[in-house]
Structure formats: C-alpha cells, structure tokens
mmCIF file of C-alpha atoms in Angstrom:
data_model
loop_
_atom_site.group_PDB
_atom_site.id
_atom_site.type_symbol
_atom_site.label_atom_id
_atom_site.label_comp_id
_atom_site.label_asym_id
_atom_site.label_seq_id
_atom_site.Cartn_x
_atom_site.Cartn_y
_atom_site.Cartn_z
ATOM 1 C CA MET Y 1142 80.801 105.913 97.730
ATOM 2 C CA ASN Y 1143 82.129 102.411 97.459
ATOM 3 C CA LEU Y 1144 85.754 101.514 96.700
ATOM 4 C CA ALA Y 1145 85.211 101.161 92.941
ATOM 5 C CA GLU Y 1146 83.582 104.610 92.757
ATOM 6 C CA LYS Y 1147 86.421 106.175 94.751
ATOM 7 C CA ASN Y 1148 88.952 104.551 92.420
ATOM 8 C CA THR Y 1149 87.116 106.060 89.439
ATOM 9 C CA VAL Y 1150 87.553 109.534 90.949
ATOM 10 C CA ILE Y 1151 91.194 108.818 91.831
ATOM 11 C CA ASP Y 1152 91.998 107.641 88.292
ATOM 12 C CA PHE Y 1153 90.359 110.737 86.810
ATOM 13 C CA LEU Y 1154 92.383 113.115 88.988
ATOM 14 C CA LYS Y 1155 95.635 111.218 88.461
ATOM 15 C CA SER Y 1156 95.166 111.729 84.726
ATOM 16 C CA LYS Y 1157 95.357 115.490 85.352
ATOM 17 C CA LYS Y 1158 98.959 115.106 86.626
ATOM 18 C CA LEU Y 1159 98.593 117.522 89.524
ATOM 19 C CA SER Y 1160 101.369 117.911 92.074
ATOM 20 C CA TYR Y 1161 100.779 115.528 94.979
ATOM 21 C CA PRO Y 1162 99.773 118.119 97.641
ATOM 22 C CA LEU Y 1163 97.325 119.747 95.209
ATOM 23 C CA TYR Y 1164 96.054 116.337 94.061
ATOM 24 C CA LYS Y 1165 95.232 115.374 97.656
ATOM 25 C CA GLU Y 1166 93.430 118.661 98.247
ATOM 26 C CA VAL Y 1167 91.364 118.410 95.055
ATOM 27 C CA LEU Y 1168 90.600 114.741 95.746
ATOM 28 C CA ASP Y 1169 89.116 115.666 99.134
ATOM 29 C CA HIS Y 1170 86.950 118.315 97.463
ATOM 30 C CA PHE Y 1171 85.751 115.808 94.855
ATOM 31 C CA PHE Y 1172 84.835 113.234 97.498
ATOM 32 C CA LEU Y 1173 82.959 115.808 99.586
ATOM 33 C CA ASP Y 1174 81.092 117.282 96.597
ATOM 34 C CA ILE Y 1175 80.107 113.869 95.227
ATOM 35 C CA ASP Y 1176 79.017 112.607 98.649
ATOM 36 C CA GLN Y 1177 76.891 115.727 99.088
ATOM 37 C CA LYS Y 1178 75.169 115.267 95.727
ATOM 38 C CA MET Y 1179 74.606 111.561 96.370
ATOM 39 C CA SER Y 1180 73.050 112.401 99.742
ATOM 40 C CA GLU Y 1181 70.636 114.652 97.820
ATOM 41 C CA GLY Y 1182 69.501 111.683 95.738
ATOM 42 C CA MET Y 1183 71.854 111.677 92.759
ATOM 43 C CA GLY Y 1184 73.497 108.470 91.561
ATOM 44 C CA PHE Y 1185 77.291 108.249 91.511
ATOM 45 C CA GLN Y 1186 77.705 108.778 87.754
ATOM 46 C CA GLU Y 1187 75.387 111.769 87.730
ATOM 47 C CA ALA Y 1188 77.109 113.294 90.777
ATOM 48 C CA PHE Y 1189 80.554 112.609 89.297
ATOM 49 C CA ILE Y 1190 79.652 114.319 86.007
ATOM 50 C CA TYR Y 1191 78.163 117.267 87.917
ATOM 51 C CA VAL Y 1192 81.374 117.754 89.933
ATOM 52 C CA LYS Y 1193 83.607 117.355 86.856
ATOM 53 C CA LEU Y 1194 81.625 120.087 85.114
ATOM 54 C CA LYS Y 1195 81.943 122.258 88.206
ATOM 55 C CA TRP Y 1196 85.744 121.885 88.070
ATOM 56 C CA HIS Y 1197 85.988 121.999 84.266
ATOM 57 C CA ASP Y 1198 87.586 125.461 84.035
ATOM 58 C CA GLU Y 1199 90.167 124.582 86.702
ATOM 59 C CA PHE Y 1200 91.415 121.661 84.587
ATOM 60 C CA LYS Y 1201 91.980 123.647 81.386
ATOM 61 C CA MET Y 1202 95.583 123.421 80.175
ATOM 62 C CA VAL Y 1203 97.432 126.745 80.355
ATOM 63 C CA SER Y 1204 100.996 128.059 80.595
ATOM 64 C CA PRO Y 1205 101.857 129.065 84.165
ATOM 65 C CA ASP Y 1206 103.668 132.149 82.799
ATOM 66 C CA ILE Y 1207 104.745 133.601 79.470
ATOM 67 C CA LEU Y 1208 108.273 132.215 79.904
ATOM 68 C CA SER Y 1209 107.283 128.553 80.374
ATOM 69 C CA PHE Y 1210 106.966 126.144 77.468
ATOM 70 C CA ARG Y 1211 105.030 123.356 79.176
ATOM 71 C CA LYS Y 1212 101.334 123.552 79.975
ATOM 72 C CA VAL Y 1213 99.643 122.520 83.205
ATOM 73 C CA THR Y 1214 96.100 122.686 84.509
ATOM 74 C CA LYS Y 1215 94.822 126.142 85.449
ATOM 75 C CA ILE Y 1216 94.510 125.188 89.108
ATOM 76 C CA GLU Y 1217 98.142 124.016 89.121
ATOM 77 C CA ALA Y 1218 99.280 127.174 87.309
ATOM 78 C CA ASP Y 1219 97.453 129.389 89.821
ATOM 79 C CA ALA Y 1220 99.075 127.504 92.707
ATOM 80 C CA MET Y 1221 102.542 127.802 91.143
ATOM 81 C CA GLN Y 1222 102.136 131.528 90.500
ATOM 82 C CA SER Y 1223 100.992 132.037 94.082
ATOM 83 C CA ARG Y 1224 104.008 130.116 95.427
ATOM 84 C CA PHE Y 1225 106.453 132.074 93.263
ATOM 85 C CA ARG Y 1226 104.914 135.398 94.321
ATOM 86 C CA ASN Y 1227 105.257 134.343 97.962
ATOM 87 C CA ILE Y 1228 108.892 133.393 97.359
ATOM 88 C CA ILE Y 1229 109.601 136.838 95.898
ATOM 89 C CA LYS Y 1230 107.782 138.572 98.774
ATOM 90 C CA ILE Y 1231 109.713 136.634 101.418
ATOM 91 C CA SER Y 1232 113.014 137.234 99.606
ATOM 92 C CA GLY Y 1233 112.230 140.948 99.284
ATOM 93 C CA LEU Y 1234 111.265 141.261 102.950
ATOM 94 C CA PHE Y 1235 114.386 139.421 104.084
ATOM 95 C CA ALA Y 1236 116.584 141.546 101.796
ATOM 96 C CA MET Y 1237 115.052 144.800 103.062
ATOM 97 C CA VAL Y 1238 115.566 143.765 106.687
ATOM 98 C CA SER Y 1239 119.208 142.972 105.915
ATOM 99 C CA ALA Y 1240 119.555 146.386 104.222
ATOM 100 C CA LEU Y 1241 118.179 148.067 107.341
ATOM 101 C CA PHE Y 1242 120.671 146.211 109.538
ATOM 102 C CA GLY Y 1243 123.405 147.213 107.082
ATOM 103 C CA LEU Y 1244 122.509 150.876 107.422
ATOM 104 C CA ILE Y 1245 122.580 150.612 111.216
ATOM 105 C CA TYR Y 1246 125.751 148.517 111.409
ATOM 106 C CA GLU Y 1247 127.509 147.941 108.091
ATOM 107 C CA PRO Y 1248 129.255 144.565 108.801
ATOM 108 C CA SER Y 1249 125.936 142.970 109.815
ATOM 109 C CA GLN Y 1250 124.980 142.464 106.156
ATOM 110 C CA LEU Y 1251 128.158 140.487 105.569
ATOM 111 C CA TYR Y 1252 127.336 138.286 108.565
ATOM 112 C CA ILE Y 1253 123.821 137.713 107.228
ATOM 113 C CA LEU Y 1254 125.208 136.948 103.772
ATOM 114 C CA GLY Y 1255 127.664 134.445 105.258
ATOM 115 C CA ILE Y 1256 124.929 132.632 107.179
ATOM 116 C CA ILE Y 1257 122.702 132.441 104.080
ATOM 117 C CA MET Y 1258 125.567 131.128 101.949
ATOM 118 C CA LEU Y 1259 126.371 128.431 104.520
ATOM 119 C CA PHE Y 1260 122.716 127.387 104.716
ATOM 120 C CA LEU Y 1261 122.361 127.352 100.923
ATOM 121 C CA ALA Y 1262 125.562 125.333 100.489
ATOM 122 C CA ALA Y 1263 124.473 122.819 103.147
ATOM 123 C CA LEU Y 1264 120.997 122.469 101.591
ATOM 124 C CA THR Y 1265 122.407 122.068 98.065
ATOM 125 C CA LEU Y 1266 125.009 119.470 99.070
ATOM 126 C CA SER Y 1267 122.434 117.591 101.127
ATOM 127 C CA LEU Y 1268 120.054 117.366 98.165
ATOM 128 C CA LEU Y 1269 122.852 116.366 95.772
ATOM 129 C CA PHE Y 1270 124.375 113.692 98.013
ATOM 130 C CA ARG Y 1271 120.983 112.254 98.960
ATOM 131 C CA ARG Y 1272 120.071 112.295 95.248
ATOM 132 C CA LYS Y 1273 116.996 114.431 95.881
ATOM 133 C CA ILE Y 1274 118.146 116.586 92.975
ATOM 134 C CA SER Y 1275 120.509 115.903 90.088
ATOM 135 C CA LEU Y 1276 123.304 118.275 89.119
ATOM 136 C CA PHE Y 1277 121.602 118.751 85.735
ATOM 137 C CA HIS Y 1278 118.276 119.675 87.379
ATOM 138 C CA TYR Y 1279 120.076 122.040 89.789
ATOM 139 C CA VAL Y 1280 121.721 123.873 86.878
ATOM 140 C CA GLN Y 1281 118.437 123.829 84.926
ATOM 141 C CA MET Y 1282 116.603 125.377 87.884
ATOM 142 C CA ASN Y 1283 119.130 128.223 88.122
ATOM 143 C CA PHE Y 1284 118.764 128.964 84.402
ATOM 144 C CA HIS Y 1285 114.972 128.864 84.393
ATOM 145 C CA PRO Y 1286 113.509 131.883 82.522
ATOM 146 C CA LEU Y 1287 111.803 133.251 85.653
ATOM 147 C CA VAL Y 1288 115.032 133.001 87.660
ATOM 148 C CA LEU Y 1289 117.012 134.562 84.815
ATOM 149 C CA ARG Y 1290 114.500 137.412 84.641
ATOM 150 C CA HIS Y 1291 115.141 138.265 88.281
ATOM 151 C CA SER Y 1292 118.896 137.867 87.723
ATOM 152 C CA VAL Y 1293 118.743 140.434 84.924
ATOM 153 C CA ILE Y 1294 116.797 142.784 87.189
ATOM 154 C CA SER Y 1295 119.463 142.260 89.865
ATOM 155 C CA VAL Y 1296 122.247 143.166 87.416
ATOM 156 C CA ILE Y 1297 120.371 146.319 86.392
ATOM 157 C CA ILE Y 1298 120.003 147.305 90.065
ATOM 158 C CA PHE Y 1299 123.735 146.694 90.546
ATOM 159 C CA LEU Y 1300 124.583 149.027 87.668
ATOM 160 C CA CYS Y 1301 122.044 151.696 88.628
ATOM 161 C CA SER Y 1302 123.137 151.711 92.271
ATOM 162 C CA GLY Y 1303 126.725 152.327 91.208
ATOM 163 C CA ILE Y 1304 125.749 155.223 88.966
ATOM 164 C CA ILE Y 1305 123.460 156.802 91.586
ATOM 165 C CA ALA Y 1306 126.065 156.410 94.331
ATOM 166 C CA GLU Y 1307 128.808 157.987 92.185
ATOM 167 C CA PHE Y 1308 126.810 160.978 90.952
ATOM 168 C CA TYR Y 1309 124.520 161.880 93.865
ATOM 169 C CA PHE Y 1310 126.433 160.822 96.965
ATOM 170 C CA ASP Y 1311 129.992 161.801 97.760
ATOM 171 C CA ALA Y 1312 131.113 160.633 101.181
ATOM 172 C CA GLY Y 1313 128.600 157.834 101.722
ATOM 173 C CA GLY Y 1314 128.264 156.807 98.087
ATOM 174 C CA ARG Y 1315 130.471 153.725 98.334
ATOM 175 C CA ASP Y 1316 128.746 152.529 101.512
ATOM 176 C CA LEU Y 1317 125.312 152.976 99.908
ATOM 177 C CA LYS Y 1318 126.418 151.107 96.790
ATOM 178 C CA ASN Y 1319 127.761 148.221 98.874
ATOM 179 C CA ASN Y 1320 124.540 148.110 100.895
ATOM 180 C CA ILE Y 1321 122.375 147.927 97.765
ATOM 181 C CA ASN Y 1322 124.626 145.334 96.118
ATOM 182 C CA LEU Y 1323 124.619 143.102 99.195
ATOM 183 C CA THR Y 1324 120.838 143.493 99.433
ATOM 184 C CA VAL Y 1325 120.440 142.284 95.843
ATOM 185 C CA ILE Y 1326 122.769 139.314 96.447
ATOM 186 C CA ILE Y 1327 120.857 138.350 99.602
ATOM 187 C CA PHE Y 1328 117.568 138.602 97.697
ATOM 188 C CA SER Y 1329 118.878 136.253 94.998
ATOM 189 C CA LEU Y 1330 120.283 133.713 97.471
ATOM 190 C CA ILE Y 1331 117.106 133.630 99.573
ATOM 191 C CA THR Y 1332 115.094 133.047 96.388
ATOM 192 C CA GLN Y 1333 117.379 130.185 95.402
ATOM 193 C CA ALA Y 1334 117.191 128.648 98.888
ATOM 194 C CA GLN Y 1335 113.382 128.709 98.800
ATOM 195 C CA LEU Y 1336 113.289 127.098 95.345
ATOM 196 C CA LEU Y 1337 115.525 124.291 96.613
ATOM 197 C CA TRP Y 1338 113.361 123.891 99.700
ATOM 198 C CA PHE Y 1339 110.206 123.564 97.606
ATOM 199 C CA HIS Y 1340 112.004 121.036 95.407
ATOM 200 C CA ARG Y 1341 112.934 119.060 98.534
ATOM 201 C CA LYS Y 1342 109.223 119.011 99.449
ATOM 202 C CA LYS Y 1343 108.375 117.927 95.864
ATOM 203 C CA ILE Y 1344 106.239 121.021 95.297
ATOM 204 C CA ASN Y 1345 106.169 122.569 91.817
ATOM 205 C CA VAL Y 1346 107.189 126.194 91.528
ATOM 206 C CA LEU Y 1347 109.034 126.301 88.204
ATOM 207 C CA LEU Y 1348 108.422 124.528 84.898
ATOM 208 C CA SER Y 1349 110.842 124.307 82.011
#
C-alpha cells in the first residue's frame, strides 16, 4: 500500500472513534488483511471493501451494558466488558486474600486497608494535580451506574453479614462481621483504584 491508501484506511478507522490502543490493534489487522488480499491480486479498493465487510459486524453501534446511555462499536463494547470483568475478578481475588489474612490474624486486614487507602489517595491526588482527571469526571466516575450497582451490592452484603453474624454466631459473630465488612470495603477500593489506573492510561472502561 502507498501512503494515500494507508491514509484512507486510517481515516476510516478514526471515524469509528475507537479507543487509541484498540484503534492501533485494529489498524494493524486492516493493514495485514489488505496487504494479503493485494498480494493475491486484488486492487486496493477491492481489498479495502472486502476487509470492511469482514469487520462489518464489529463496527455495529451497541450499548456496552444496559446501564450505559451512549453507544460504541461492538468491538469497543466487547473490550470494555472484558476489562470491567477483569477488574471485578482482580478486586474479588484481592478481597478474598485479605479476608483470609484477616481470619488468620485480624489486624492484618486493617493494615491492608490502610495501604490501599494511601495508594488510592496518592493516585487520585496525582491525577487531579497533574490535570489527568477533573474533579467533575472523578465524581462522575464514582457515580457511574455500573459502580453504583456494585456499591448497592456491597451495602446489601454489609447488612446481610450483620444479620447472619448476630443470629448464627455468638462469640465470633462480631469478628466475622468485621471481616466481611472490611473485605467489602477493600473490594470497592481496589475496584476504584483500577478504574483510576485505566483512566490514567486513557483506556475506556466506563461510559456515561
């Protein structure tokens, strides 16, 4: 492909408004697919149309989840859903490990919570002072429907853990309740830290 042909592909993909990392990845695929078809004897326009048709379904506009109002391309939505699932998995794993440490040695969860809070505060202040995120966007991110959904789930777990601890455990009920509550708080803070980190890297995870 010559420079003009490459620019045609670049302009087409830029019109899809993909996040930059995904745009670069898709652009590489387009170049490789078009080059392959041209090496088989196709002209540029024919190869370009062939590849666009191949990727047609990936560029359909969809909502990334039922709680988002904006639409993005299907390939972007799939990537965002995958990132958010990974965030939840990492947060859950980290929270469960902290719960295990808390059962072995109760104060350890407080130490872990303190370290996470310090890291989160440092990351937030760094992004705010370096103007990588505005205060409005920070508040908006914390009130995103997906984040609120997990906050509601956290509150329900708080309430249920208190009830279970009071009715089914006598001596160790308070310790169990504190362990569960700290686990939920750690889960929420780790999720928030990851969302900020992705924002720092300019990678889409949430849409308003």
